[in-house]
PDB file of C-alpha atoms in Angstrom:
ATOM      1  CA  MET P  23     -54.350  13.715  27.817  1.00 41.00           C
ATOM      2  CA  LYS P  24     -53.365  11.777  24.764  1.00 44.00           C
ATOM      3  CA  ARG P  25     -52.513  14.956  22.891  1.00 43.00           C
ATOM      4  CA  SER P  26     -50.408  16.091  25.842  1.00 46.00           C
ATOM      5  CA  ILE P  27     -48.521  12.793  25.873  1.00 38.00           C
ATOM      6  CA  ARG P  28     -47.826  13.070  22.180  1.00 44.00           C
ATOM      7  CA  ARG P  29     -46.376  16.510  22.633  1.00 46.00           C
ATOM      8  CA  LYS P  30     -44.015  15.219  25.334  1.00 48.00           C
ATOM      9  CA  VAL P  31     -42.903  12.228  23.309  1.00 46.00           C
ATOM     10  CA  ALA P  32     -42.227  14.125  20.099  1.00 54.00           C
ATOM     11  CA  PRO P  33     -39.228  16.128  21.444  1.00 56.00           C
ATOM     12  CA  SER P  34     -37.712  12.894  22.756  1.00 58.00           C
ATOM     13  CA  VAL P  35     -38.030  11.289  19.341  1.00 51.00           C
ATOM     14  CA  VAL P  36     -36.422  14.322  17.711  1.00 47.00           C
ATOM     15  CA  ALA P  37     -33.590  14.311  20.256  1.00 50.00           C
ATOM     16  CA  ALA P  38     -33.002  10.595  19.712  1.00 47.00           C
ATOM     17  CA  SER P  39     -32.933  11.143  15.955  1.00 53.00           C
ATOM     18  CA  ILE P  40     -30.355  13.895  16.367  1.00 53.00           C
ATOM     19  CA  VAL P  41     -28.181  11.670  18.546  1.00 42.00           C
ATOM     20  CA  ILE P  42     -28.425   8.778  16.071  1.00 46.00           C
ATOM     21  CA  ALA P  43     -27.576  11.075  13.179  1.00 45.00           C
ATOM     22  CA  ALA P  44     -24.606  12.477  15.096  1.00 38.00           C
ATOM     23  CA  ILE P  45     -23.337   8.977  15.888  1.00 40.00           C
ATOM     24  CA  ALA P  46     -23.786   7.902  12.275  1.00 42.00           C
ATOM     25  CA  SER P  47     -21.922  10.993  11.077  1.00 38.00           C
ATOM     26  CA  ALA P  48     -19.098  10.409  13.560  1.00 33.00           C
ATOM     27  CA  CYS P  49     -18.821   6.775  12.486  1.00 32.00           C
ATOM     28  CA  TYR P  50     -18.711   7.794   8.825  1.00 36.00           C
ATOM     29  CA  LEU P  51     -15.985  10.343   9.468  1.00 34.00           C
ATOM     30  CA  TYR P  52     -13.984   7.813  11.499  1.00 36.00           C
ATOM     31  CA  PHE P  53     -14.217   4.916   9.065  1.00 39.00           C
ATOM     32  CA  SER P  54     -13.626   7.146   6.033  1.00 47.00           C
ATOM     33  CA  GLY P  55     -10.720   8.991   7.648  1.00 59.00           C
ATOM     34  CA  SER P  56      -7.255   9.027   6.147  1.00 67.00           C
ATOM     35  CA  LYS P  57      -5.797   7.117   9.108  1.00 74.00           C
ATOM     36  CA  TYR P  58      -8.521   4.533   9.722  1.00 82.00           C
ATOM     37  CA  GLY P  59      -6.905   1.082   9.763  1.00 92.00           C
ATOM     38  CA  LEU P  60      -3.408   2.451  10.426  1.00 97.00           C
ATOM     39  CA  PRO P  61      -0.953   1.289  11.485  1.00 97.00           C
ATOM     40  CA  TYR P  62      -1.373  -1.861   9.444  1.00 97.00           C
ATOM     41  CA  HIS P  63       0.662  -5.063   9.519  1.00 96.00           C
ATOM     42  CA  ALA P  64       0.072  -7.822   6.969  1.00 95.00           C
ATOM     43  CA  ARG P  65      -0.537 -11.115   8.739  1.00 91.00           C
ATOM     44  CA  PHE P  66       0.183 -13.523   5.862  1.00 94.00           C
ATOM     45  CA  THR P  67      -1.380 -16.373   7.809  1.00 91.00           C
ATOM     46  CA  PRO P  68      -2.870 -19.352   5.922  1.00 85.00           C
ATOM     47  CA  ASP P  69      -6.688 -19.429   5.771  1.00 77.00           C
ATOM     48  CA  VAL P  70      -6.976 -15.936   7.276  1.00 73.00           C
ATOM     49  CA  ASP P  71      -8.870 -13.354   5.208  1.00 62.00           C
ATOM     50  CA  ASP P  72      -6.623 -10.291   5.143  1.00 72.00           C
ATOM     51  CA  ARG P  73      -8.691  -8.584   2.414  1.00 87.00           C
ATOM     52  CA  TRP P  74      -6.117  -8.764  -0.363  1.00 95.00           C
ATOM     53  CA  THR P  75      -7.260  -8.583  -3.984  1.00 96.00           C
ATOM     54  CA  ALA P  76      -5.165 -10.235  -6.700  1.00 97.00           C
ATOM     55  CA  LEU P  77      -4.897  -8.833 -10.224  1.00 98.00           C
ATOM     56  CA  GLY P  78      -2.723 -11.312 -12.083  1.00 98.00           C
ATOM     57  CA  GLY P  79      -0.116 -13.590 -10.577  1.00 98.00           C
ATOM     58  CA  THR P  80      -0.290 -16.805  -8.579  1.00 97.00           C
ATOM     59  CA  TRP P  81      -0.341 -15.829  -4.909  1.00 97.00           C
ATOM     60  CA  GLU P  82       0.134 -18.073  -1.893  1.00 95.00           C
ATOM     61  CA  VAL P  83       0.999 -17.648   1.780  1.00 95.00           C
ATOM     62  CA  VAL P  84       4.179 -19.595   2.589  1.00 95.00           C
ATOM     63  CA  ASP P  85       5.984 -19.533   5.961  1.00 93.00           C
ATOM     64  CA  GLY P  86       4.637 -16.134   7.002  1.00 94.00           C
ATOM     65  CA  SER P  87       5.360 -14.577   3.603  1.00 97.00           C
ATOM     66  CA  MET P  88       3.305 -13.836   0.510  1.00 97.00           C
ATOM     67  CA  ARG P  89       4.663 -15.510  -2.610  1.00 98.00           C
ATOM     68  CA  ASN P  90       3.874 -14.995  -6.287  1.00 98.00           C
ATOM     69  CA  ASP P  91       5.196 -17.823  -8.425  1.00 98.00           C
ATOM     70  CA  SER P  92       4.166 -16.409 -11.804  1.00 97.00           C
ATOM     71  CA  ASN P  93       6.218 -14.351 -14.241  1.00 97.00           C
ATOM     72  CA  ASP P  94       3.216 -12.204 -15.174  1.00 97.00           C
ATOM     73  CA  ARG P  95       3.956  -8.657 -16.253  1.00 96.00           C
ATOM     74  CA  GLY P  96       2.534  -6.326 -13.646  1.00 97.00           C
ATOM     75  CA  ALA P  97       1.059  -8.897 -11.255  1.00 98.00           C
ATOM     76  CA  LYS P  98      -0.259  -7.105  -8.160  1.00 98.00           C
ATOM     77  CA  LEU P  99      -1.928  -7.883  -4.861  1.00 98.00           C
ATOM     78  CA  LEU P 100      -3.843  -4.996  -3.287  1.00 98.00           C
ATOM     79  CA  THR P 101      -5.258  -4.027   0.088  1.00 97.00           C
ATOM     80  CA  GLY P 102      -5.860  -0.979   2.272  1.00 97.00           C
ATOM     81  CA  SER P 103      -8.226   1.965   2.204  1.00 97.00           C
ATOM     82  CA  PRO P 104      -8.832   4.336  -0.707  1.00 97.00           C
ATOM     83  CA  ASN P 105      -8.820   7.087   1.927  1.00 97.00           C
ATOM     84  CA  TRP P 106      -5.249   6.536   3.163  1.00 98.00           C
ATOM     85  CA  LYS P 107      -3.263   9.667   2.341  1.00 98.00           C
ATOM     86  CA  ASP P 108       0.131  10.331   3.935  1.00 98.00           C
ATOM     87  CA  TYR P 109       1.914   7.147   4.960  1.00 98.00           C
ATOM     88  CA  VAL P 110       4.933   4.883   4.669  1.00 98.00           C
ATOM     89  CA  VAL P 111       4.634   1.378   3.260  1.00 98.00           C
ATOM     90  CA  GLU P 112       7.609  -0.917   3.704  1.00 98.00           C
ATOM     91  CA  GLY P 113       8.565  -4.555   3.728  1.00 98.00           C
ATOM     92  CA  ASP P 114      11.106  -7.188   2.762  1.00 98.00           C
ATOM     93  CA  VAL P 115      11.065  -8.334  -0.864  1.00 98.00           C
ATOM     94  CA  GLN P 116      12.817 -11.075  -2.763  1.00 98.00           C
ATOM     95  CA  LEU P 117      13.037 -11.694  -6.505  1.00 98.00           C
ATOM     96  CA  LEU P 118      12.656 -15.210  -7.855  1.00 98.00           C
ATOM     97  CA  GLY P 119      14.231 -14.338 -11.208  1.00 98.00           C
ATOM     98  CA  ALA P 120      15.145 -11.427 -13.474  1.00 98.00           C
ATOM     99  CA  GLY P 121      12.684  -8.540 -13.316  1.00 98.00           C
ATOM    100  CA  SER P 122      11.380  -6.185 -10.651  1.00 98.00           C
ATOM    101  CA  VAL P 123       9.683  -6.588  -7.281  1.00 98.00           C
ATOM    102  CA  GLY P 124       8.433  -3.914  -4.916  1.00 98.00           C
ATOM    103  CA  VAL P 125       5.522  -2.122  -3.270  1.00 98.00           C
ATOM    104  CA  LEU P 126       2.779   0.229  -4.432  1.00 98.00           C
ATOM    105  CA  ALA P 127       1.307   3.224  -2.608  1.00 98.00           C
ATOM    106  CA  ARG P 128      -1.844   5.312  -3.134  1.00 98.00           C
ATOM    107  CA  VAL P 129      -3.279   2.732  -5.496  1.00 98.00           C
ATOM    108  CA  ARG P 130      -6.449   3.806  -7.331  1.00 98.00           C
ATOM    109  CA  ASP P 131      -8.480   2.473 -10.276  1.00 98.00           C
ATOM    110  CA  ALA P 132      -6.463  -0.734 -10.516  1.00 98.00           C
ATOM    111  CA  GLU P 133      -7.226  -3.225 -13.269  1.00 97.00           C
ATOM    112  CA  LEU P 134      -5.607  -6.327 -14.685  1.00 97.00           C
ATOM    113  CA  GLY P 135      -2.609  -5.301 -16.781  1.00 96.00           C
ATOM    114  CA  GLU P 136       1.029  -4.269 -16.554  1.00 96.00           C
ATOM    115  CA  ASN P 137       0.485  -0.522 -16.089  1.00 97.00           C
ATOM    116  CA  SER P 138      -3.236  -0.552 -15.317  1.00 97.00           C
ATOM    117  CA  GLN P 139      -3.466   1.531 -12.162  1.00 98.00           C
ATOM    118  CA  ARG P 140      -2.807   4.933 -10.695  1.00 98.00           C
ATOM    119  CA  ALA P 141      -0.154   4.465  -8.040  1.00 98.00           C
ATOM    120  CA  TYR P 142       3.428   5.011  -6.948  1.00 98.00           C
ATOM    121  CA  PHE P 143       5.978   2.202  -7.057  1.00 98.00           C
ATOM    122  CA  ALA P 144       9.290   1.575  -5.327  1.00 98.00           C
ATOM    123  CA  GLY P 145      11.264  -1.601  -5.777  1.00 98.00           C
ATOM    124  CA  VAL P 146      14.400  -3.331  -6.925  1.00 98.00           C
ATOM    125  CA  ARG P 147      15.063  -4.350 -10.501  1.00 98.00           C
ATOM    126  CA  THR P 148      17.807  -6.553 -11.876  1.00 97.00           C
ATOM    127  CA  ASN P 149      20.402  -4.597 -13.900  1.00 95.00           C
ATOM    128  CA  ASP P 150      19.150  -1.292 -12.450  1.00 97.00           C
ATOM    129  CA  GLY P 151      18.930  -1.222  -8.635  1.00 98.00           C
ATOM    130  CA  LEU P 152      16.419   0.923  -6.730  1.00 98.00           C
ATOM    131  CA  VAL P 153      13.645   2.370  -8.883  1.00 98.00           C
ATOM    132  CA  LEU P 154      10.911   4.877  -8.036  1.00 98.00           C
ATOM    133  CA  GLY P 155       8.098   5.781 -10.388  1.00 98.00           C
ATOM    134  CA  ALA P 156       4.429   6.461 -10.962  1.00 98.00           C
ATOM    135  CA  TYR P 157       1.703   4.635 -12.886  1.00 98.00           C
ATOM    136  CA  ASP P 158      -1.098   6.504 -14.606  1.00 98.00           C
ATOM    137  CA  PHE P 159      -2.006   3.703 -17.011  1.00 97.00           C
ATOM    138  CA  ALA P 160       1.542   4.244 -18.267  1.00 97.00           C
ATOM    139  CA  TYR P 161       4.792   4.041 -16.329  1.00 97.00           C
ATOM    140  CA  HIS P 162       6.758   7.210 -15.551  1.00 97.00           C
ATOM    141  CA  GLU P 163      10.071   6.504 -13.850  1.00 98.00           C
ATOM    142  CA  THR P 164      11.427   9.347 -11.734  1.00 97.00           C
ATOM    143  CA  THR P 165      14.518   7.791 -10.139  1.00 98.00           C
ATOM    144  CA  ARG P 166      16.883   4.897 -10.807  1.00 98.00           C
ATOM    145  CA  ILE P 167      19.864   4.352  -8.484  1.00 98.00           C
ATOM    146  CA  PRO P 168      22.419   1.522  -8.824  1.00 98.00           C
ATOM    147  CA  LEU P 169      23.089  -0.405  -5.620  1.00 98.00           C
ATOM    148  CA  PRO P 170      26.570  -1.088  -4.219  1.00 97.00           C
ATOM    149  CA  GLU P 171      26.047  -4.701  -5.310  1.00 96.00           C
ATOM    150  CA  PRO P 172      24.047  -6.040  -8.270  1.00 97.00           C
ATOM    151  CA  VAL P 173      20.423  -6.902  -7.520  1.00 98.00           C
ATOM    152  CA  ARG P 174      20.114 -10.656  -7.477  1.00 97.00           C
ATOM    153  CA  PRO P 175      17.333 -13.200  -6.943  1.00 98.00           C
ATOM    154  CA  PHE P 176      16.802 -14.953  -3.598  1.00 98.00           C
ATOM    155  CA  ARG P 177      18.267 -12.097  -1.564  1.00 98.00           C
ATOM    156  CA  TRP P 178      16.090 -10.136   0.854  1.00 98.00           C
ATOM    157  CA  TYR P 179      15.844  -6.391   0.253  1.00 98.00           C
ATOM    158  CA  HIS P 180      14.016  -4.006   2.581  1.00 98.00           C
ATOM    159  CA  ILE P 181      11.990  -1.487   0.560  1.00 98.00           C
ATOM    160  CA  ARG P 182      10.522   1.690   2.052  1.00 98.00           C
ATOM    161  CA  LEU P 183       8.197   4.046   0.152  1.00 98.00           C
ATOM    162  CA  SER P 184       6.978   7.296   1.732  1.00 98.00           C
ATOM    163  CA  VAL P 185       4.113   9.379   0.299  1.00 98.00           C
ATOM    164  CA  ASP P 186       3.681  12.606   2.254  1.00 98.00           C
ATOM    165  CA  GLY P 187       1.631  15.273   0.546  1.00 98.00           C
ATOM    166  CA  CYS P 188       3.072  15.449  -2.969  1.00 98.00           C
ATOM    167  CA  THR P 189       6.571  14.404  -1.863  1.00 98.00           C
ATOM    168  CA  LEU P 190       7.834  10.877  -2.520  1.00 98.00           C
ATOM    169  CA  ARG P 191      10.844   9.134  -1.019  1.00 98.00           C
ATOM    170  CA  ALA P 192      12.135   5.589  -1.349  1.00 98.00           C
ATOM    171  CA  SER P 193      14.973   3.558   0.089  1.00 98.00           C
ATOM    172  CA  VAL P 194      16.388   0.049  -0.022  1.00 98.00           C
ATOM    173  CA  SER P 195      18.739  -1.849   2.257  1.00 98.00           C
ATOM    174  CA  ALA P 196      19.950  -5.421   2.619  1.00 98.00           C
ATOM    175  CA  ALA P 197      22.049  -7.428   5.035  1.00 97.00           C
ATOM    176  CA  GLY P 198      25.683  -6.445   4.570  1.00 96.00           C
ATOM    177  CA  MET P 199      24.800  -3.568   2.228  1.00 97.00           C
ATOM    178  CA  ARG P 200      24.453   0.104   3.085  1.00 96.00           C
ATOM    179  CA  GLU P 201      21.071   1.770   2.681  1.00 98.00           C
ATOM    180  CA  VAL P 202      20.426   3.577  -0.593  1.00 98.00           C
ATOM    181  CA  LYS P 203      17.931   6.462  -0.649  1.00 98.00           C
ATOM    182  CA  THR P 204      16.345   8.568  -3.340  1.00 98.00           C
ATOM    183  CA  ALA P 205      16.271  12.330  -3.079  1.00 98.00           C
ATOM    184  CA  PRO P 206      12.796  13.703  -2.319  1.00 98.00           C
ATOM    185  CA  VAL P 207      10.688  13.759  -5.474  1.00 98.00           C
ATOM    186  CA  SER P 208       7.907  16.320  -5.888  1.00 97.00           C
ATOM    187  CA  ASP P 209       4.836  15.463  -7.955  1.00 96.00           C
ATOM    188  CA  PRO P 210       2.711  18.626  -8.227  1.00 93.00           C
ATOM    189  CA  ASP P 211      -0.246  16.673  -9.656  1.00 94.00           C
ATOM    190  CA  CYS P 212       0.142  13.822  -7.189  1.00 97.00           C
ATOM    191  CA  PHE P 213      -2.368  11.103  -6.449  1.00 97.00           C
ATOM    192  CA  ARG P 214      -3.822  12.174  -3.099  1.00 97.00           C
ATOM    193  CA  SER P 215      -4.907   8.891  -1.537  1.00 98.00           C
ATOM    194  CA  GLY P 216      -5.202   5.159  -2.038  1.00 98.00           C
ATOM    195  CA  GLY P 217      -4.343   1.732  -0.719  1.00 98.00           C
ATOM    196  CA  ILE P 218      -1.185  -0.324  -1.035  1.00 98.00           C
ATOM    197  CA  GLY P 219      -0.019  -3.223  -3.151  1.00 98.00           C
ATOM    198  CA  LEU P 220       2.649  -5.808  -3.790  1.00 98.00           C
ATOM    199  CA  ARG P 221       3.866  -5.842  -7.385  1.00 98.00           C
ATOM    200  CA  SER P 222       6.210  -7.935  -9.510  1.00 98.00           C
ATOM    201  CA  ASN P 223       7.024  -7.689 -13.187  1.00 98.00           C
ATOM    202  CA  GLY P 224       8.571 -10.405 -15.339  1.00 97.00           C
ATOM    203  CA  THR P 225       9.424 -12.555 -12.336  1.00 98.00           C
ATOM    204  CA  GLY P 226       7.891 -14.075  -9.272  1.00 98.00           C
ATOM    205  CA  GLY P 227       8.584 -12.619  -5.853  1.00 98.00           C
ATOM    206  CA  VAL P 228       8.211 -12.995  -2.105  1.00 98.00           C
ATOM    207  CA  TRP P 229       7.131 -10.358   0.441  1.00 98.00           C
ATOM    208  CA  ARG P 230       7.234 -10.391   4.236  1.00 98.00           C
ATOM    209  CA  ASN P 231       7.006  -7.924   7.156  1.00 98.00           C
ATOM    210  CA  VAL P 232       4.785  -5.570   5.158  1.00 98.00           C
ATOM    211  CA  THR P 233       3.623  -2.615   7.259  1.00 98.00           C
ATOM    212  CA  VAL P 234       1.933   0.741   6.752  1.00 98.00           C
ATOM    213  CA  VAL P 235       2.253   3.601   9.241  1.00 98.00           C
ATOM    214  CA  PRO P 236       1.205   7.262   9.061  1.00 97.00           C
ATOM    215  CA  ALA P 237       3.869   9.579   7.657  1.00 95.00           C
ATOM    216  CA  GLY P 238       6.096  10.866  10.442  1.00 84.00           C
ATOM    217  CA  ALA P 239       5.752   7.720  12.566  1.00 76.00           C
ATOM    218  CA  PRO P 240       8.938   5.882  13.607  1.00 65.00           C
ATOM    219  CA  ALA P 241      10.327   3.544  10.958  1.00 53.00           C
ATOM    220  CA  ALA P 242       9.710  -0.167  11.436  1.00 49.00           C
ATOM    221  CA  ALA P 243      12.620  -2.221  12.752  1.00 49.00           C
ATOM    222  CA  THR P 244      14.307  -4.292  10.037  1.00 44.00           C
TER     223      THR P 244
END
């Protein structure tokens, strides 16, 4: 009888193992998927862990915004999944001095240092306007477009950076100023996935209303 019982139990154990393995595989695929965690909206709430990692800079949550008060070259604050692929990151940015402030997309292999990451960047820069470029442990600027009005500190600019396949697009708008857009930029050897970041160079900055949505989703209200 004992041998008979063992024979009946064994298939149940095998079936349970298969079910557990299937659940584990499904969970892995879900949590490692390119859209897990999207849409995302930065909370910027004091004493709330929003899983941001700072590389340079002096970062602090102030009045629902994230603020960097340092003039470090290439200060960045990173979050998101390395598996995010096609998405739009956007938010309001403000310069605290002369330099550049913006957002990063598809961030990989980031380290402390001005150009120490693989990522795409869109932002505003004093004396230049809207800029779009790529970092591969060196900076490669693809687009620079003057704005209708000079970029100035303490004014809010809404930056939008889209990474869809190997096509990049960026835009900037501000209260009382028409939106300025880049033409689509193709990067045949594009970075395929990565998280997001906030980046300033040579000046401090402030960010608010930072969101990430899958490419093709409706744009966030500004």
